[in-house]
Amino acid sequence: MRILISNDDGYLAPGIQALAEALAQVAEIVVVAPDSNRSGASNSLSLDRPLSVQKAANGFYFVNGTPTDCVHIALTGMLDYRPDLVVSGINNGQNMGDDTLYSGTVAAATEGYLFGIPAIAFSQVAHGWEHIDAAARLARDIVLRRFDALPSPYLLNVNIPNLPYEALNTVRATRLGRRHQAEPVIRALDPRGREIFWIGPPGATRDAGEGTDFHATAQGQVSVTPLQVDLTHRDQLALLSGALA
């Protein structure tokens, strides 16, 4: 199995290093990741400047761009083969509910999916990298499942509680929960007295009921959510057609 690995925390992040070490035991891997933290980059491509690719001492490739740039460059300009799987992560913090729309971790996996390659995004629920080796081992277990029963390509979003491996014994298929709207921006002054703004924290959970990713991880379970890219609001098509008639 050949696996392309990326992330949004940057090529030096503990999460991608642990993931690469775990997957290298079962597959041929190549790592192409951002040169620095690009959290919240979503599916953005850098179209206003050229991008460079460099190779680090550990064999990882790093790009001065977004997670989507990394996977796009790897698939269309770097690799002379088509990977069997694109894996992203392990992210430093959860990517659940509405967060998936902003997530660079999910975006890297999505780019692989858009090229017709099965893809999986991995995140730890809490920040701080506690039990990252356990999360990487669990990620390897999930990759080895292969999911032959799913139509290919598939796109999976996995959130792993920060627990020892032995405690990660329940994996649930879930749907995305929902959050309330985000908190307001935080106003501040820079050293020269100019007003600046920090993006505020995400909103509290609004839908965290049974079956959601929020609910599963709150119970200490690993959440696996199948995602899709089609944004068409199909329930409104008939209403819109009537309004346009």
mmCIF file of C-alpha atoms in Angstrom:
data_model
loop_
_atom_site.group_PDB
_atom_site.id
_atom_site.type_symbol
_atom_site.label_atom_id
_atom_site.label_comp_id
_atom_site.label_asym_id
_atom_site.label_seq_id
_atom_site.Cartn_x
_atom_site.Cartn_y
_atom_site.Cartn_z
ATOM 1 C CA MET A 1 0.000 0.000 0.000
ATOM 2 C CA ARG A 2 1.236 3.489 -0.897
ATOM 3 C CA ILE A 3 0.071 6.348 1.314
ATOM 4 C CA LEU A 4 0.444 10.114 0.909
ATOM 5 C CA ILE A 5 0.461 11.878 4.288
ATOM 6 C CA SER A 6 -0.171 15.571 4.946
ATOM 7 C CA ASN A 7 -1.536 17.811 7.716
ATOM 8 C CA ASP A 8 -2.223 21.433 8.645
ATOM 9 C CA ASP A 9 -0.029 21.747 11.761
ATOM 10 C CA GLY A 10 3.172 21.682 9.712
ATOM 11 C CA TYR A 11 5.778 19.051 8.930
ATOM 12 C CA LEU A 12 7.437 19.368 12.343
ATOM 13 C CA ALA A 13 4.257 18.716 14.339
ATOM 14 C CA PRO A 14 4.329 15.704 16.691
ATOM 15 C CA GLY A 15 1.074 14.442 15.189
ATOM 16 C CA ILE A 16 2.366 13.932 11.662
ATOM 17 C CA GLN A 17 5.625 12.469 12.911
ATOM 18 C CA ALA A 18 3.788 9.882 15.035
ATOM 19 C CA LEU A 19 1.395 9.099 12.176
ATOM 20 C CA ALA A 20 4.212 8.638 9.673
ATOM 21 C CA GLU A 21 6.111 6.331 12.018
ATOM 22 C CA ALA A 22 3.010 4.198 12.586
ATOM 23 C CA LEU A 23 2.030 3.934 8.921
ATOM 24 C CA ALA A 24 5.593 3.308 7.720
ATOM 25 C CA GLN A 25 5.350 -0.068 9.461
ATOM 26 C CA VAL A 26 2.557 -1.194 7.134
ATOM 27 C CA ALA A 27 2.907 0.874 3.954
ATOM 28 C CA GLU A 28 5.185 2.831 1.670
ATOM 29 C CA ILE A 29 4.708 6.444 2.716
ATOM 30 C CA VAL A 30 5.579 9.902 1.483
ATOM 31 C CA VAL A 31 4.966 13.022 3.578
ATOM 32 C CA VAL A 32 4.194 16.377 1.939
ATOM 33 C CA ALA A 33 3.087 18.958 4.504
ATOM 34 C CA PRO A 34 3.047 22.726 5.076
ATOM 35 C CA ASP A 35 6.218 24.440 6.256
ATOM 36 C CA SER A 36 4.348 25.956 9.220
ATOM 37 C CA ASN A 37 1.015 25.814 11.012
ATOM 38 C CA ARG A 38 -1.842 26.398 8.547
ATOM 39 C CA SER A 39 -4.768 25.542 10.820
ATOM 40 C CA GLY A 40 -8.074 26.904 9.563
ATOM 41 C CA ALA A 41 -6.851 27.128 5.970
ATOM 42 C CA SER A 42 -9.808 25.061 4.763
ATOM 43 C CA ASN A 43 -9.661 24.087 1.079
ATOM 44 C CA SER A 44 -7.717 27.144 -0.086
ATOM 45 C CA LEU A 45 -5.226 26.970 -2.946
ATOM 46 C CA SER A 46 -2.401 29.506 -3.290
ATOM 47 C CA LEU A 47 -2.986 31.105 -6.703
ATOM 48 C CA ASP A 48 -1.217 34.442 -6.143
ATOM 49 C CA ARG A 49 2.379 33.203 -5.891
ATOM 50 C CA PRO A 50 4.622 30.290 -6.830
ATOM 51 C CA LEU A 51 5.210 27.523 -4.297
ATOM 52 C CA SER A 52 8.424 25.748 -3.380
ATOM 53 C CA VAL A 53 9.008 22.199 -2.171
ATOM 54 C CA GLN A 54 11.946 21.326 0.061
ATOM 55 C CA LYS A 55 13.064 18.082 1.686
ATOM 56 C CA ALA A 56 13.758 17.991 5.415
ATOM 57 C CA ALA A 57 16.444 15.933 7.125
ATOM 58 C CA ASN A 58 13.831 13.382 8.225
ATOM 59 C CA GLY A 59 12.748 12.749 4.631
ATOM 60 C CA PHE A 60 9.524 14.759 4.827
ATOM 61 C CA TYR A 61 8.772 17.263 2.060
ATOM 62 C CA PHE A 62 7.492 20.684 3.106
ATOM 63 C CA VAL A 63 5.710 23.350 1.071
ATOM 64 C CA ASN A 64 5.283 27.074 1.711
ATOM 65 C CA GLY A 65 1.554 26.748 1.162
ATOM 66 C CA THR A 66 -1.696 25.318 2.456
ATOM 67 C CA PRO A 67 -2.604 21.687 3.172
ATOM 68 C CA THR A 68 -4.562 21.607 -0.082
ATOM 69 C CA ASP A 69 -1.520 22.960 -1.941
ATOM 70 C CA CYS A 70 0.575 20.134 -0.505
ATOM 71 C CA VAL A 71 -1.701 17.329 -1.653
ATOM 72 C CA HIS A 72 -2.373 19.017 -5.003
ATOM 73 C CA ILE A 73 1.342 19.411 -5.740
ATOM 74 C CA ALA A 74 2.096 15.859 -4.637
ATOM 75 C CA LEU A 75 -0.598 14.332 -6.835
ATOM 76 C CA THR A 76 -0.099 16.480 -9.934
ATOM 77 C CA GLY A 77 3.586 17.379 -9.932
ATOM 78 C CA MET A 78 5.708 15.318 -7.551
ATOM 79 C CA LEU A 79 4.727 11.676 -7.437
ATOM 80 C CA ASP A 80 5.192 9.371 -10.419
ATOM 81 C CA TYR A 81 2.528 7.025 -9.071
ATOM 82 C CA ARG A 82 -1.021 7.251 -7.761
ATOM 83 C CA PRO A 83 -1.269 6.658 -3.986
ATOM 84 C CA ASP A 84 -3.721 4.090 -2.701
ATOM 85 C CA LEU A 85 -4.724 6.378 0.167
ATOM 86 C CA VAL A 86 -4.352 9.984 1.321
ATOM 87 C CA VAL A 87 -4.105 10.423 5.091
ATOM 88 C CA SER A 88 -4.113 13.740 6.939
ATOM 89 C CA GLY A 89 -3.190 14.516 10.555
ATOM 90 C CA ILE A 90 -2.954 13.748 13.307
ATOM 91 C CA ASN A 91 -4.370 17.174 14.125
ATOM 92 C CA ASN A 92 -3.700 18.944 17.420
ATOM 93 C CA GLY A 93 -7.347 19.243 18.489
ATOM 94 C CA GLN A 94 -10.743 18.087 17.324
ATOM 95 C CA ASN A 95 -12.329 18.589 13.921
ATOM 96 C CA MET A 96 -16.008 17.877 14.516
ATOM 97 C CA GLY A 97 -19.332 19.384 13.530
ATOM 98 C CA ASP A 98 -19.109 22.716 11.713
ATOM 99 C CA ASP A 99 -15.340 22.813 12.359
ATOM 100 C CA THR A 100 -14.824 20.515 9.369
ATOM 101 C CA LEU A 101 -15.666 23.409 7.018
ATOM 102 C CA TYR A 102 -12.650 25.368 8.260
ATOM 103 C CA SER A 103 -10.272 22.499 8.941
ATOM 104 C CA GLY A 104 -7.042 22.283 6.967
ATOM 105 C CA THR A 105 -6.699 18.703 8.181
ATOM 106 C CA VAL A 106 -9.991 17.714 6.575
ATOM 107 C CA ALA A 107 -9.146 19.828 3.521
ATOM 108 C CA ALA A 108 -5.950 17.885 2.825
ATOM 109 C CA ALA A 109 -7.917 14.641 2.846
ATOM 110 C CA THR A 110 -10.658 16.209 0.744
ATOM 111 C CA GLU A 111 -8.165 17.138 -1.965
ATOM 112 C CA GLY A 112 -7.172 13.503 -2.269
ATOM 113 C CA TYR A 113 -10.843 12.524 -2.414
ATOM 114 C CA LEU A 114 -11.455 15.042 -5.215
ATOM 115 C CA PHE A 115 -8.750 13.268 -7.204
ATOM 116 C CA GLY A 116 -10.617 9.991 -6.755
ATOM 117 C CA ILE A 117 -8.384 8.597 -4.011
ATOM 118 C CA PRO A 118 -9.769 7.270 -0.699
ATOM 119 C CA ALA A 119 -8.848 9.638 2.100
ATOM 120 C CA ILE A 120 -8.952 9.797 5.893
ATOM 121 C CA ALA A 121 -8.475 12.795 8.216
ATOM 122 C CA PHE A 122 -7.329 12.099 11.779
ATOM 123 C CA SER A 123 -7.582 14.448 14.776
ATOM 124 C CA GLN A 124 -7.114 14.173 18.519
ATOM 125 C CA VAL A 125 -10.029 15.561 20.501
ATOM 126 C CA ALA A 126 -7.974 17.659 22.926
ATOM 127 C CA HIS A 127 -4.979 19.877 22.268
ATOM 128 C CA GLY A 128 -1.564 19.088 23.678
ATOM 129 C CA TRP A 129 -0.586 15.764 22.018
ATOM 130 C CA GLU A 130 -1.270 13.647 25.119
ATOM 131 C CA HIS A 131 -1.259 9.953 24.115
ATOM 132 C CA ILE A 132 -0.293 10.831 20.533
ATOM 133 C CA ASP A 133 1.430 7.449 20.099
ATOM 134 C CA ALA A 134 -1.840 5.721 21.042
ATOM 135 C CA ALA A 135 -3.717 7.868 18.521
ATOM 136 C CA ALA A 136 -1.201 6.999 15.807
ATOM 137 C CA ARG A 137 -1.517 3.292 16.587
ATOM 138 C CA LEU A 138 -5.315 3.584 16.411
ATOM 139 C CA ALA A 139 -5.019 5.478 13.117
ATOM 140 C CA ARG A 140 -2.949 2.612 11.717
ATOM 141 C CA ASP A 141 -5.625 0.144 12.819
ATOM 142 C CA ILE A 142 -8.274 2.149 10.974
ATOM 143 C CA VAL A 143 -6.170 2.419 7.813
ATOM 144 C CA LEU A 144 -5.681 -1.357 7.815
ATOM 145 C CA ARG A 145 -9.451 -1.907 7.826
ATOM 146 C CA ARG A 146 -9.387 -0.717 4.166
ATOM 147 C CA PHE A 147 -13.211 -0.258 4.127
ATOM 148 C CA ASP A 148 -13.787 -2.373 1.038
ATOM 149 C CA ALA A 149 -17.540 -2.243 1.726
ATOM 150 C CA LEU A 150 -17.583 1.519 1.054
ATOM 151 C CA PRO A 151 -17.824 2.906 -2.479
ATOM 152 C CA SER A 152 -14.461 4.251 -3.590
ATOM 153 C CA PRO A 153 -13.342 6.912 -3.177
ATOM 154 C CA TYR A 154 -14.479 7.540 0.368
ATOM 155 C CA LEU A 155 -13.727 10.440 2.699
ATOM 156 C CA LEU A 156 -13.636 9.734 6.439
ATOM 157 C CA ASN A 157 -13.201 12.152 9.326
ATOM 158 C CA VAL A 158 -11.838 10.477 12.468
ATOM 159 C CA ASN A 159 -11.648 12.052 15.933
ATOM 160 C CA ILE A 160 -9.702 10.194 18.610
ATOM 161 C CA PRO A 161 -9.990 10.872 22.345
ATOM 162 C CA ASN A 162 -6.696 11.551 24.152
ATOM 163 C CA LEU A 163 -6.618 8.197 25.923
ATOM 164 C CA PRO A 164 -4.234 5.245 26.235
ATOM 165 C CA TYR A 165 -4.496 2.752 23.385
ATOM 166 C CA GLU A 166 -6.129 0.113 25.583
ATOM 167 C CA ALA A 167 -8.977 2.528 26.325
ATOM 168 C CA LEU A 168 -9.657 3.201 22.622
ATOM 169 C CA ASN A 169 -11.687 0.035 22.251
ATOM 170 C CA THR A 170 -14.913 1.452 20.792
ATOM 171 C CA VAL A 171 -15.120 2.961 17.306
ATOM 172 C CA ARG A 172 -18.433 4.491 16.226
ATOM 173 C CA ALA A 173 -19.832 5.528 12.849
ATOM 174 C CA THR A 174 -21.223 9.009 13.479
ATOM 175 C CA ARG A 175 -22.757 12.049 11.835
ATOM 176 C CA LEU A 176 -21.504 15.588 12.230
ATOM 177 C CA GLY A 177 -22.912 17.529 15.156
ATOM 178 C CA ARG A 178 -23.587 21.270 15.065
ATOM 179 C CA ARG A 179 -22.315 24.294 16.937
ATOM 180 C CA HIS A 180 -23.897 27.602 17.861
ATOM 181 C CA GLN A 181 -22.451 30.597 16.051
ATOM 182 C CA ALA A 182 -18.870 31.493 16.890
ATOM 183 C CA GLU A 183 -17.971 33.843 19.716
ATOM 184 C CA PRO A 184 -17.189 37.486 18.761
ATOM 185 C CA VAL A 185 -13.708 38.506 17.688
ATOM 186 C CA ILE A 186 -11.309 39.682 20.377
ATOM 187 C CA ARG A 187 -10.238 43.309 20.012
ATOM 188 C CA ALA A 188 -6.708 44.330 21.017
ATOM 189 C CA LEU A 189 -3.995 46.870 20.227
ATOM 190 C CA ASP A 190 -0.693 46.087 18.572
ATOM 191 C CA PRO A 191 2.581 47.545 19.978
ATOM 192 C CA ARG A 192 2.024 50.712 17.906
ATOM 193 C CA GLY A 193 -1.448 51.298 19.267
ATOM 194 C CA ARG A 194 -3.331 50.109 16.183
ATOM 195 C CA GLU A 195 -6.513 48.117 16.628
ATOM 196 C CA ILE A 196 -6.225 44.438 15.751
ATOM 197 C CA PHE A 197 -8.636 41.514 15.898
ATOM 198 C CA TRP A 198 -8.192 37.898 16.937
ATOM 199 C CA ILE A 199 -10.737 35.356 15.717
ATOM 200 C CA GLY A 200 -12.787 34.292 18.745
ATOM 201 C CA PRO A 201 -13.393 30.760 19.998
ATOM 202 C CA PRO A 202 -15.906 28.451 18.306
ATOM 203 C CA GLY A 203 -19.467 28.359 19.515
ATOM 204 C CA ALA A 204 -20.743 25.877 22.049
ATOM 205 C CA THR A 205 -22.217 22.621 20.787
ATOM 206 C CA ARG A 206 -25.853 22.881 19.702
ATOM 207 C CA ASP A 207 -26.444 19.346 18.434
ATOM 208 C CA ALA A 208 -24.383 16.844 20.404
ATOM 209 C CA GLY A 209 -27.013 14.151 20.681
ATOM 210 C CA GLU A 210 -26.778 10.408 20.274
ATOM 211 C CA GLY A 211 -25.142 9.482 16.999
ATOM 212 C CA THR A 212 -23.052 12.646 16.625
ATOM 213 C CA ASP A 213 -19.283 12.944 16.666
ATOM 214 C CA PHE A 214 -19.516 15.193 19.734
ATOM 215 C CA HIS A 215 -21.519 12.584 21.640
ATOM 216 C CA ALA A 216 -19.263 9.664 20.756
ATOM 217 C CA THR A 217 -16.019 11.360 21.755
ATOM 218 C CA ALA A 218 -17.589 12.658 24.969
ATOM 219 C CA GLN A 219 -18.152 8.990 25.849
ATOM 220 C CA GLY A 220 -14.493 8.209 25.174
ATOM 221 C CA GLN A 221 -15.278 6.584 21.831
ATOM 222 C CA VAL A 222 -13.494 7.073 18.514
ATOM 223 C CA SER A 223 -15.728 8.886 16.034
ATOM 224 C CA VAL A 224 -15.631 8.056 12.306
ATOM 225 C CA THR A 225 -17.803 10.237 10.072
ATOM 226 C CA PRO A 226 -18.224 9.681 6.321
ATOM 227 C CA LEU A 227 -18.143 13.028 4.506
ATOM 228 C CA GLN A 228 -19.247 14.205 1.075
ATOM 229 C CA VAL A 229 -18.487 17.273 -1.005
ATOM 230 C CA ASP A 230 -21.835 17.816 -2.748
ATOM 231 C CA LEU A 231 -23.251 21.012 -1.192
ATOM 232 C CA THR A 232 -26.477 20.997 -3.188
ATOM 233 C CA HIS A 233 -29.512 21.613 -0.955
ATOM 234 C CA ARG A 234 -31.663 19.024 -2.702
ATOM 235 C CA ASP A 235 -34.742 19.652 -0.553
ATOM 236 C CA GLN A 236 -34.902 23.202 -1.908
ATOM 237 C CA LEU A 237 -34.527 22.383 -5.600
ATOM 238 C CA ALA A 238 -38.274 22.025 -6.202
ATOM 239 C CA LEU A 239 -39.042 25.185 -4.211
ATOM 240 C CA LEU A 240 -36.407 27.120 -6.123
ATOM 241 C CA SER A 241 -37.690 25.858 -9.457
ATOM 242 C CA GLY A 242 -41.148 27.089 -8.495
ATOM 243 C CA ALA A 243 -39.819 30.461 -7.421
ATOM 244 C CA LEU A 244 -37.968 30.859 -10.712
ATOM 245 C CA ALA A 245 -40.911 29.756 -12.888
#
